[in-house]
Short mmCIF file of C-alpha atoms (C1' of nucleotides) in Angstrom, two decimals:
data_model
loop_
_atom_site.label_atom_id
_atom_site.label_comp_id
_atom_site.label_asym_id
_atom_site.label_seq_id
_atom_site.Cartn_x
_atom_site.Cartn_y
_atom_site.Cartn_z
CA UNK A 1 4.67 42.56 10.35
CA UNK A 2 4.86 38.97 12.38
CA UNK A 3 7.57 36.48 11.37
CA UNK A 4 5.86 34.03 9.11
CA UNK A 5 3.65 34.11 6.23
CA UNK A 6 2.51 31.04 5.43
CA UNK A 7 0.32 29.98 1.97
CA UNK A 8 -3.32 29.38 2.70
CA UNK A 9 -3.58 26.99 0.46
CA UNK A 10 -0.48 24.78 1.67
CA UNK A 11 -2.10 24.69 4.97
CA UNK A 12 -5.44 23.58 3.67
CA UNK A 13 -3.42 20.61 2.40
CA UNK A 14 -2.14 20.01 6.03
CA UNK A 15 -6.24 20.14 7.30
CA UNK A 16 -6.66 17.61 4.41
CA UNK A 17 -3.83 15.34 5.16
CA UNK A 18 -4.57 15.35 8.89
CA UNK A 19 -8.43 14.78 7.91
CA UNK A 20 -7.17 11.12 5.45
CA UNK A 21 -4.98 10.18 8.40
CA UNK A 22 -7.10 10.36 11.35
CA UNK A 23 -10.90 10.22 10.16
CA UNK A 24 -11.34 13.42 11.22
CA UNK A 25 -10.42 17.48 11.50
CA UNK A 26 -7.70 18.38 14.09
CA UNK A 27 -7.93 20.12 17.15
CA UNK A 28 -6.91 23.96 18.09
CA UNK A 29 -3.89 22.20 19.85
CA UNK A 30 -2.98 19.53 17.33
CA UNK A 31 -3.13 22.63 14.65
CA UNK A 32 -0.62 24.67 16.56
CA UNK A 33 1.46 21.63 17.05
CA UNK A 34 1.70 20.92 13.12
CA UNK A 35 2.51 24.11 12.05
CA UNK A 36 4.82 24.38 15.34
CA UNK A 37 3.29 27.10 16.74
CA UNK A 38 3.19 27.06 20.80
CA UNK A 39 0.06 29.40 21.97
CA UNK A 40 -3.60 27.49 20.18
CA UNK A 41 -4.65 30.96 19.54
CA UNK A 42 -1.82 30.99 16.97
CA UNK A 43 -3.71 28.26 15.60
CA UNK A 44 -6.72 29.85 16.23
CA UNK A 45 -6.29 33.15 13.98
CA UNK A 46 -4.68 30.99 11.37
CA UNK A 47 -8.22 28.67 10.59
CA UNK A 48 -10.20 32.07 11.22
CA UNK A 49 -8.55 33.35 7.55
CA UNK A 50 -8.89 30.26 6.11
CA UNK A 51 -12.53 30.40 6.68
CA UNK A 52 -12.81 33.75 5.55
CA UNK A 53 -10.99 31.91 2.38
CA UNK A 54 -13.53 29.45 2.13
CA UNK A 55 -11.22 26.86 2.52
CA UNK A 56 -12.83 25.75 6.03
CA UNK A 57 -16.18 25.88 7.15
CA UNK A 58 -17.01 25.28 10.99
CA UNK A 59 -20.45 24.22 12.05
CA UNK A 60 -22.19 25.89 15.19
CA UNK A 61 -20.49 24.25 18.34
CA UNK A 62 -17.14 25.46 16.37
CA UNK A 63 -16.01 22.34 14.95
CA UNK A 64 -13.63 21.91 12.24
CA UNK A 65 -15.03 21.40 8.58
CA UNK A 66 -13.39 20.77 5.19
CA UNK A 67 -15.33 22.86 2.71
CA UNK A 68 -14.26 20.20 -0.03
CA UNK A 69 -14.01 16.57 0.50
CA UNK A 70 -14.08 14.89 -2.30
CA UNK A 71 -13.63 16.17 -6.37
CA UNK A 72 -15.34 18.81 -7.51
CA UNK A 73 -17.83 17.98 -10.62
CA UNK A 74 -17.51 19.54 -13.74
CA UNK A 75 -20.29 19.27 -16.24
CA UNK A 76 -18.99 18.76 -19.43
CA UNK A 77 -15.77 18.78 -21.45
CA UNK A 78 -16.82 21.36 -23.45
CA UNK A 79 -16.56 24.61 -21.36
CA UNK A 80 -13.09 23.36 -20.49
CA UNK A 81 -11.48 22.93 -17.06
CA UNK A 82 -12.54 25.86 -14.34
CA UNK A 83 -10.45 28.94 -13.19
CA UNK A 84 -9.95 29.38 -9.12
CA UNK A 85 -12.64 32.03 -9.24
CA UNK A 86 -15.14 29.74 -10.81
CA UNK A 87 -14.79 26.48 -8.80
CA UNK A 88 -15.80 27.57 -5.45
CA UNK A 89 -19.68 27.60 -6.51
CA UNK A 90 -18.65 23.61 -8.02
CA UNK A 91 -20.73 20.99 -6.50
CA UNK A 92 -18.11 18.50 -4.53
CA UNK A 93 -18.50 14.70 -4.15
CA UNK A 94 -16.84 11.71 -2.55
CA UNK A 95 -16.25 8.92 -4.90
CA UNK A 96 -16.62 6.76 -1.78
CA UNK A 97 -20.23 7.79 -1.51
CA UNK A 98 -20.62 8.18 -5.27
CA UNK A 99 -20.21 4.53 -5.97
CA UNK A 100 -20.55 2.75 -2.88
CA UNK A 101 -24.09 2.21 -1.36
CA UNK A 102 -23.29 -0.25 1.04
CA UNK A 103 -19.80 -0.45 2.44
CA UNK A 104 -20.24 -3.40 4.25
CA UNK A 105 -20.88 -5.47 1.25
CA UNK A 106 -18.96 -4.06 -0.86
CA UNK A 107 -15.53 -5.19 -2.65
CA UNK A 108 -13.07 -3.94 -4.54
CA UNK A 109 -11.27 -6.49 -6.68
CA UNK A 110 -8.29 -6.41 -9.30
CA UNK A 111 -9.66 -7.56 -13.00
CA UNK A 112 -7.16 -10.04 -14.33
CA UNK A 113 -7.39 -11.13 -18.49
CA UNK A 114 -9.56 -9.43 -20.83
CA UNK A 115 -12.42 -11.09 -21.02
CA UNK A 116 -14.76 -7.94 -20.43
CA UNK A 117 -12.75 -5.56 -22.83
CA UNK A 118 -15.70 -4.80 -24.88
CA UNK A 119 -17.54 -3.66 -21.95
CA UNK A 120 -14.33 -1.24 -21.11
CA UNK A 121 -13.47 -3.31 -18.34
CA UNK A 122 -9.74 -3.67 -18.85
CA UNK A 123 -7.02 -6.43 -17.30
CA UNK A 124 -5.32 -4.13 -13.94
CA UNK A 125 -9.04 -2.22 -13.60
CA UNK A 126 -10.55 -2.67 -9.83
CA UNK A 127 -14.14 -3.25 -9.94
CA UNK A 128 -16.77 -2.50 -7.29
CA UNK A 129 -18.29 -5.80 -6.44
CA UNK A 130 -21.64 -6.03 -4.04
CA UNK A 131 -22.34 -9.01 -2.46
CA UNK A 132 -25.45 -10.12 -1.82
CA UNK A 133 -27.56 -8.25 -4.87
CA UNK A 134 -29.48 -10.01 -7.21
CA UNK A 135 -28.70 -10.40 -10.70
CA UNK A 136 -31.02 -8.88 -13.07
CA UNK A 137 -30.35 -9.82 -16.77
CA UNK A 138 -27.65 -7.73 -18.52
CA UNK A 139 -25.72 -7.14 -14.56
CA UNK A 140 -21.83 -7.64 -15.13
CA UNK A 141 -21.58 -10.26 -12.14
CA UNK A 142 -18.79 -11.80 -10.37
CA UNK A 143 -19.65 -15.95 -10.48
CA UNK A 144 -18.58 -19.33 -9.56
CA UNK A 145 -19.56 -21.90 -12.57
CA UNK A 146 -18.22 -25.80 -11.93
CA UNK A 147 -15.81 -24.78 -9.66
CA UNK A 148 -13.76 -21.20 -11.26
CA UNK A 149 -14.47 -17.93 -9.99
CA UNK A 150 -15.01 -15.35 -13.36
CA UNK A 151 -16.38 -12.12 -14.13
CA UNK A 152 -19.40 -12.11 -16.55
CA UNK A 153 -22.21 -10.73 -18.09
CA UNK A 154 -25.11 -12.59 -16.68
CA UNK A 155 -27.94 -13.91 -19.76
CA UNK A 156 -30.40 -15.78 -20.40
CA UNK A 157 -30.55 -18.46 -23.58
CA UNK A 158 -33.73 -20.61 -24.44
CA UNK A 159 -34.62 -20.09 -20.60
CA UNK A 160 -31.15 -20.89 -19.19
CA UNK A 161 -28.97 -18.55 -17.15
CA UNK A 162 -25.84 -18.23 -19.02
CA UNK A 163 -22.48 -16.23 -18.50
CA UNK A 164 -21.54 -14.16 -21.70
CA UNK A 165 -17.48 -12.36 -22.11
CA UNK A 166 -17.30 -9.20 -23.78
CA UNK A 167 -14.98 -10.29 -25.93
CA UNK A 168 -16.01 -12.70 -29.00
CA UNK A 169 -12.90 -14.65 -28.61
CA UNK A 170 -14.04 -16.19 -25.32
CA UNK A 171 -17.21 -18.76 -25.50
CA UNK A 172 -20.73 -18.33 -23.98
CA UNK A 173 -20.26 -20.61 -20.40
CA UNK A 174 -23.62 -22.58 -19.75
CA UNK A 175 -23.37 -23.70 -15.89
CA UNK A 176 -22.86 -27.57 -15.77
CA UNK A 177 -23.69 -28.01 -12.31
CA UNK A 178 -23.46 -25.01 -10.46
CA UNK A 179 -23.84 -21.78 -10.78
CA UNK A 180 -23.20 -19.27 -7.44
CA UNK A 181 -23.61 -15.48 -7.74
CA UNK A 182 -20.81 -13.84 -5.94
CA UNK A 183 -22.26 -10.60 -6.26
CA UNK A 184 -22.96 -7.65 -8.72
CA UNK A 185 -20.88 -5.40 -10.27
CA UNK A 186 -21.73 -1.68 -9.44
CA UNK A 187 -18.70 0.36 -10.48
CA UNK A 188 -15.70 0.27 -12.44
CA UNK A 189 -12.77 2.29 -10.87
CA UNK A 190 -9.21 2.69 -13.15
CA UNK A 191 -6.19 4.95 -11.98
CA UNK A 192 -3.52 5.36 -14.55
CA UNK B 1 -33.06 -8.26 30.34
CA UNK B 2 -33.49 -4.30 29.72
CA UNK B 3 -36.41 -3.23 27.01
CA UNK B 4 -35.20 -3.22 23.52
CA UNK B 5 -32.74 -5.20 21.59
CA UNK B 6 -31.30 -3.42 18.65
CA UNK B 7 -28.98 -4.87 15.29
CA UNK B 8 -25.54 -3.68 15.90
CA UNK B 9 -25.37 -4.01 12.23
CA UNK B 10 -28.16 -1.20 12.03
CA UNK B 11 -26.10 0.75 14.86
CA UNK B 12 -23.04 0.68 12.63
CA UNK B 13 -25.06 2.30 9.52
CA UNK B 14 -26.44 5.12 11.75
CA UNK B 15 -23.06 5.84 12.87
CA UNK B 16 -21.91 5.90 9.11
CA UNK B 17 -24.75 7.94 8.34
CA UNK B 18 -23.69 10.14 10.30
CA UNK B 19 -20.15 10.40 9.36
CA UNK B 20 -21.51 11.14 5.29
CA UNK B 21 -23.50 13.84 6.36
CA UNK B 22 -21.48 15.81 9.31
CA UNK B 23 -18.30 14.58 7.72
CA UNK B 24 -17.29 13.39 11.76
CA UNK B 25 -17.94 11.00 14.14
CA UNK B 26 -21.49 12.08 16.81
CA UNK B 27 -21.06 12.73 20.01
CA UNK B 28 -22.09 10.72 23.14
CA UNK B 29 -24.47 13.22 23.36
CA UNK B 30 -25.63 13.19 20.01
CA UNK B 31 -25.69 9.19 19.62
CA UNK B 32 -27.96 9.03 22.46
CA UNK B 33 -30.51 11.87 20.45
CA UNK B 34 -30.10 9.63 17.14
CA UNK B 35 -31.47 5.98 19.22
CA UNK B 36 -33.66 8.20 21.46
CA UNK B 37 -31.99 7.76 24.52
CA UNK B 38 -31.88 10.06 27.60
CA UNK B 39 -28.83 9.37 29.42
CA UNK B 40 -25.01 9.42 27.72
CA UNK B 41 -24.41 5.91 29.37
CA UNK B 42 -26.83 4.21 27.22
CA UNK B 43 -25.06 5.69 23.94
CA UNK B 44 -21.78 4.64 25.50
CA UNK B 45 -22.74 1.41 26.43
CA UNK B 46 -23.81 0.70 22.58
CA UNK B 47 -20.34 2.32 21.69
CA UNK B 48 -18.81 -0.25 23.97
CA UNK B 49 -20.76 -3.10 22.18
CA UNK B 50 -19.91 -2.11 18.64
CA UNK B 51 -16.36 -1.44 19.59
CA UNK B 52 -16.07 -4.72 20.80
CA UNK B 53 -18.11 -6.14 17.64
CA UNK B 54 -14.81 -4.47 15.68
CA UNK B 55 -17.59 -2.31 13.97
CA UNK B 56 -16.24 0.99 15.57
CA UNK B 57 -12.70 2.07 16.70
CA UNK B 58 -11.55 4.16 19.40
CA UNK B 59 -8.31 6.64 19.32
CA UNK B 60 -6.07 7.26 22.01
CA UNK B 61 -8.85 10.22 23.84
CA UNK B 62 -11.47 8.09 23.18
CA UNK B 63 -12.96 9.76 20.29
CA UNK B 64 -14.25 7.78 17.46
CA UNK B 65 -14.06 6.24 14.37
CA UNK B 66 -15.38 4.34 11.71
CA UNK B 67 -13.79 0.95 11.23
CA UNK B 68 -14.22 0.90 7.61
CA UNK B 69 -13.97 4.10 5.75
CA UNK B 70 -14.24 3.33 2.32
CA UNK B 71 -14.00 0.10 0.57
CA UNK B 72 -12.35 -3.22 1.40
CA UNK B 73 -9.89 -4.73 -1.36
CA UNK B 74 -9.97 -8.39 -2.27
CA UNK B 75 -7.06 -9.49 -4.31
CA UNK B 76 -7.76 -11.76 -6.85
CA UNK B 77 -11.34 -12.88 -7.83
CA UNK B 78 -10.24 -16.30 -8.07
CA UNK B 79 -11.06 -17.00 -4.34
CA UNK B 80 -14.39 -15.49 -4.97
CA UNK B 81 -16.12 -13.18 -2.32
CA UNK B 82 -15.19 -13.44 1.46
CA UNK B 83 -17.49 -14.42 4.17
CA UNK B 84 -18.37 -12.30 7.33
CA UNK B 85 -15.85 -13.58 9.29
CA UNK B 86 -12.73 -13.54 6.56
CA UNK B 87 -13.63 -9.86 5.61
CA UNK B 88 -12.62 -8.40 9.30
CA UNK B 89 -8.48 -8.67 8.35
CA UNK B 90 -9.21 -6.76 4.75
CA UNK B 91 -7.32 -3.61 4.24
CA UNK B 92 -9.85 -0.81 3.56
CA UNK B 93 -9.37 2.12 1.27
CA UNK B 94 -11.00 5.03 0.87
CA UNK B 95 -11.54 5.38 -3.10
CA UNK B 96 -10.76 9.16 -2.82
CA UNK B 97 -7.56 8.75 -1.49
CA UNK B 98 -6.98 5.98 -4.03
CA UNK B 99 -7.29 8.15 -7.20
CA UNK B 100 -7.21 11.45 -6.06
CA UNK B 101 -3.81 12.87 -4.85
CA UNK B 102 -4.79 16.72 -5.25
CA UNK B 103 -8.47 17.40 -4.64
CA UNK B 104 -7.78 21.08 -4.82
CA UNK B 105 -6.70 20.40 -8.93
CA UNK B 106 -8.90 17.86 -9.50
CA UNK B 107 -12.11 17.65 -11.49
CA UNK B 108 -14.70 14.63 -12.38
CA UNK B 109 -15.60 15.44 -15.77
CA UNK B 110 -18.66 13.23 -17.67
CA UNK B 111 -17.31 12.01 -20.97
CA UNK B 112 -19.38 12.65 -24.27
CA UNK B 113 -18.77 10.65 -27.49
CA UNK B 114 -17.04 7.29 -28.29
CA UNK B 115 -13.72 9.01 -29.10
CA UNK B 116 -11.41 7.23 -26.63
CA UNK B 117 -13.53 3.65 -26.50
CA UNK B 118 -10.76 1.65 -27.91
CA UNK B 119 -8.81 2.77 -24.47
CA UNK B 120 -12.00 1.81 -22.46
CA UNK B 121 -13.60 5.16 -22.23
CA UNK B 122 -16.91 4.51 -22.72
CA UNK B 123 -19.83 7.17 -22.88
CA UNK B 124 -21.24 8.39 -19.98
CA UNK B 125 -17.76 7.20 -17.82
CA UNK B 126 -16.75 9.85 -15.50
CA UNK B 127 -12.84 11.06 -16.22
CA UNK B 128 -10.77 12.28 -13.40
CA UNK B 129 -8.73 15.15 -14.93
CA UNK B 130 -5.84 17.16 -13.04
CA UNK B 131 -5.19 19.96 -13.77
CA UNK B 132 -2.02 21.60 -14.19
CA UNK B 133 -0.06 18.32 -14.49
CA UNK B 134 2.60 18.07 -17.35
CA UNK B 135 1.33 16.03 -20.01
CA UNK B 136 3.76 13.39 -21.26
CA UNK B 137 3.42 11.24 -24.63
CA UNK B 138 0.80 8.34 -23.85
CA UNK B 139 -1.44 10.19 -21.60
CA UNK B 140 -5.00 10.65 -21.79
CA UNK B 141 -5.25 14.39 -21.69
CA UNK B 142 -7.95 17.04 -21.76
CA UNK B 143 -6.67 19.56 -24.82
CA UNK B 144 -8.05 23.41 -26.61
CA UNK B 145 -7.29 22.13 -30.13
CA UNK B 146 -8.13 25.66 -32.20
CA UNK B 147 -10.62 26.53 -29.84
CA UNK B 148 -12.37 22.93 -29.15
CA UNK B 149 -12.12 20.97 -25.94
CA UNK B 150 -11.55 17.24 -26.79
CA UNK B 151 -10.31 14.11 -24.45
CA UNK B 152 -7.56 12.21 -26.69
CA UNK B 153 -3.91 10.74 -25.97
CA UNK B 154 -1.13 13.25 -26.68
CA UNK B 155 1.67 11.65 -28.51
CA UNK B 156 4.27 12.86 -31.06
CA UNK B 157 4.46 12.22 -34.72
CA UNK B 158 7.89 13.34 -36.18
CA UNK B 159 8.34 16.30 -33.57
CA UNK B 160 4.55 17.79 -33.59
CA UNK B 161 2.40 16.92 -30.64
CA UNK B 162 -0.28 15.79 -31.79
CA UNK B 163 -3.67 14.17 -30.20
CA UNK B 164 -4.86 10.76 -30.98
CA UNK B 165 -8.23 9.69 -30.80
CA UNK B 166 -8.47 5.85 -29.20
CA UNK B 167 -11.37 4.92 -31.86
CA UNK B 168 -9.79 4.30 -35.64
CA UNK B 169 -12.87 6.01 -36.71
CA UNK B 170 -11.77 9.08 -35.76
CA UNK B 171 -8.56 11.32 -37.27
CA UNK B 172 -5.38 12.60 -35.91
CA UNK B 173 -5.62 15.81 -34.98
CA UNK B 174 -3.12 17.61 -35.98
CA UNK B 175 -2.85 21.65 -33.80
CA UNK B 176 -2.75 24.11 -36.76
CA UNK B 177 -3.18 27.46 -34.22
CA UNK B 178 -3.72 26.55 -30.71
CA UNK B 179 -3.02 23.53 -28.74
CA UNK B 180 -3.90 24.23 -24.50
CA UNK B 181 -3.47 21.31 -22.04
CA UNK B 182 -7.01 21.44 -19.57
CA UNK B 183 -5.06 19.10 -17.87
CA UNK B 184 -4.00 15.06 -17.48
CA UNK B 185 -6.86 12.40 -17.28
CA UNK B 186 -5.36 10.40 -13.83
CA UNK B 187 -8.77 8.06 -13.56
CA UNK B 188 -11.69 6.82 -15.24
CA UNK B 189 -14.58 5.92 -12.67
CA UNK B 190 -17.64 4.14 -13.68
CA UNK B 191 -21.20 3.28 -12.23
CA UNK B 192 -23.97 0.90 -13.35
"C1'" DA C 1 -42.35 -15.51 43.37
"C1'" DT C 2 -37.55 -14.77 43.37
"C1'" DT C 3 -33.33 -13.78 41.37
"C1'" DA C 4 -30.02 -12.58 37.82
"C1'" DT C 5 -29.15 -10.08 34.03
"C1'" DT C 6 -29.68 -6.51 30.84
"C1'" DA C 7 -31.17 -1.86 29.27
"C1'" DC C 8 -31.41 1.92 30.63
"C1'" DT C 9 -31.66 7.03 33.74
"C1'" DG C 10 -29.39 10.79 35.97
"C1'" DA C 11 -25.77 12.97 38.15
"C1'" DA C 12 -21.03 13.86 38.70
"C1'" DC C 13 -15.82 13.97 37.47
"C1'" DG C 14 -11.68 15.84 35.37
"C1'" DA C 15 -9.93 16.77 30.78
"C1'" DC C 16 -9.83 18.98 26.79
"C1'" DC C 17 -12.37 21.87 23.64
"C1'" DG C 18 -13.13 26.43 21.17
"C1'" DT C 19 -12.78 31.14 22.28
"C1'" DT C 20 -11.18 35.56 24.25
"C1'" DC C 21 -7.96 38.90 25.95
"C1'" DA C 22 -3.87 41.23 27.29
"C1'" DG C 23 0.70 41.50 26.13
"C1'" DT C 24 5.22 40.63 23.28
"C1'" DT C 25 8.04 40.18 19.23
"C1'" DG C 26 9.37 40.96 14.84
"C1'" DT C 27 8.76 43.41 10.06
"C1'" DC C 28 7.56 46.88 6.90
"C1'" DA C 29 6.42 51.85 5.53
"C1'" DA C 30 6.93 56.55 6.40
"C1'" DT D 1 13.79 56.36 14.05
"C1'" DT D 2 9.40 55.85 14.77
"C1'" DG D 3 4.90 54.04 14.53
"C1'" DA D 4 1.54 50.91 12.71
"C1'" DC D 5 0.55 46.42 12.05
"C1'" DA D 6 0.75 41.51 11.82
"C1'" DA D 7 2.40 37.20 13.90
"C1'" DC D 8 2.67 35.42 17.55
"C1'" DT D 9 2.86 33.87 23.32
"C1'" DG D 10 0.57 32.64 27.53
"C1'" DA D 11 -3.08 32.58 30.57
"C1'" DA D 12 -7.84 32.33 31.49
"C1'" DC D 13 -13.09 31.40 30.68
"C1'" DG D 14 -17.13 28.49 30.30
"C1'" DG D 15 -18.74 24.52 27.79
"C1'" DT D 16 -18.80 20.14 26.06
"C1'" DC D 17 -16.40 16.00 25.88
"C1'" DG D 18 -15.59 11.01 27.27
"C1'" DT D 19 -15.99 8.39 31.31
"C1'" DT D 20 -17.61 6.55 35.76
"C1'" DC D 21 -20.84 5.30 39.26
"C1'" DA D 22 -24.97 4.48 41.78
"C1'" DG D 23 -29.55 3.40 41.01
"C1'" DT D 24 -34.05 1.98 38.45
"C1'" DA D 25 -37.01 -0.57 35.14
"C1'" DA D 26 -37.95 -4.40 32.36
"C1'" DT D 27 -37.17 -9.03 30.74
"C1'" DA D 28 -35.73 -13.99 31.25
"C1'" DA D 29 -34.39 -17.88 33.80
"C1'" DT D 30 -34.99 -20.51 38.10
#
DNA sequence: ATTATTACTGAACGACCGTTCAGTTGTCAA
DNA sequence: TTGACAACTGAACGGTCGTTCAGTAATAAT
């Protein structure tokens, strides 16, 4: 046979690596550079099995696809976690476009005390904040009241707009003087 | 002046449009298609304009890029939101890189039942499980107890692993025949 | 009305792209 | 030992790429 045989699926992981790096799939030449080969056809052969694996997809001027960005979703708990057969037909998603609607407006800040525990938003959780949306009653909101910066569920009491914890230790805030809406919060991302 | 004016701002979300669907950066040739014009200059021209707006980002051959892939990160939410002009110096991450390290393993599973709510697992939260990970004593896994799938912490109670339900409605459970690690919850992800 | 500036068109350039082909090198089975 | 086969090398091809340049059309200021 040749010299080398190489796992398919450890150089999927070197597609994927190059495609978080750069923003985008490698070229015939970069490929045979990172797998130190020194003829592009080299390179060339070596995506043609991994499409016939699945693992790459090109489109029709040739160019370079990932066949999964993202995670793969799994219905529910209850059929247990897939086999390699079964998770090729899995729908794949990117959490980026799963949660995020507008990029440009959109933050990602640490949650600090525990104000919001009884909404499972925990102190070291990032939450998606969107700037610019309106409230609507019930909308976890980031907001500046007299002054402090907090994250609240936005109320209304006898007609007043009022910031409520989800946590019955902390007091309902009515707004003073001023009340600014930093923006909404859309999402609620943890990583252990 | 020349005939129509467009929002580089628009420009920017055509180009990220773009990027979500093809998962790449268009072409010069393809830019001018998507604003309808005829001629390459004209679609490198606006390239030019965004680039210099910091809106797009160009590699060392000139190809493409989106400035912000993903979501910016704001420290603390004491110094509430940033403004247009603070936001340029953010770092931006992409959420899937954030919390996924091994797409290939990983699965988004929808969580049913207030089982692990005490641990801010709510219902209807979306669990990122890995599969094949060795489960140690604290984490959140996804376990076959006697032939049920469940999401509870493994822990150990006088030498028997044993899974713990974060709710103190709910029993230890206690593997009489079987006892199968799906694999170790690594995220929680969660949208309003 | 004239001029300057901007928004384009259209053609051309070398460079690199994906692809093909002929040949070489190493490995396994018979 | 031999032959089949797989893993490569190296060169070549047309095509598309990003880029440049000369020119035209439309707006705005003078």
């Amino acid at each position: 046979m040749g010299r080398k045989t190489i796992d398919l699926k450890d150089a999927a992981e070197v597609f994927r690596d190059f495609y978080r790096a750069e923003g985008r799939m490698p070229s015939f030449t970069e490929i045979a550079e990172a797998f130190g080969y020194k003829s592009k056809n080299a390179a060339f052969e070596l995506v043609e099995k991994l499409v016939d694996e699945g693992l790459l997809t090109k489109d029709a001027r040739g160019r370079l696809r990932l066949a999964s960005v993202g995670v793969r979703v799994l219905g529910t708990i209850q059929a247990g976690l897939p086999t390699t057969a079964e998770q090729d037909q899995m729908e794949s998603v990117s959490l980026d476009s799963y949660l995020v609607e507008k990029p440009e407006e959109t933050f990602l800040v640490k949650v600090q005390g525990d104000s919001m525990i009884d909404a499972g938003i925990h102190e070291g959780d990032m939450v998606l904040v969107e700037r610019g949306r309106t409230a609507r009653e019930g909308d976890i909101v980031v907001a500046r009241v007299d002054g402090d910066w907090t994250l609240k569920t936005f109320e209304r009491r006898a007609g007043q707009a009022v910031l409520v914890a989800a946590n019955k230790r902390y007091p309902i805030i009515k707004p003073l003087n001023e009340l600014t809406f930093g923006g909404v919060v859309i999402g609620v991302v943890r990583k252990y």
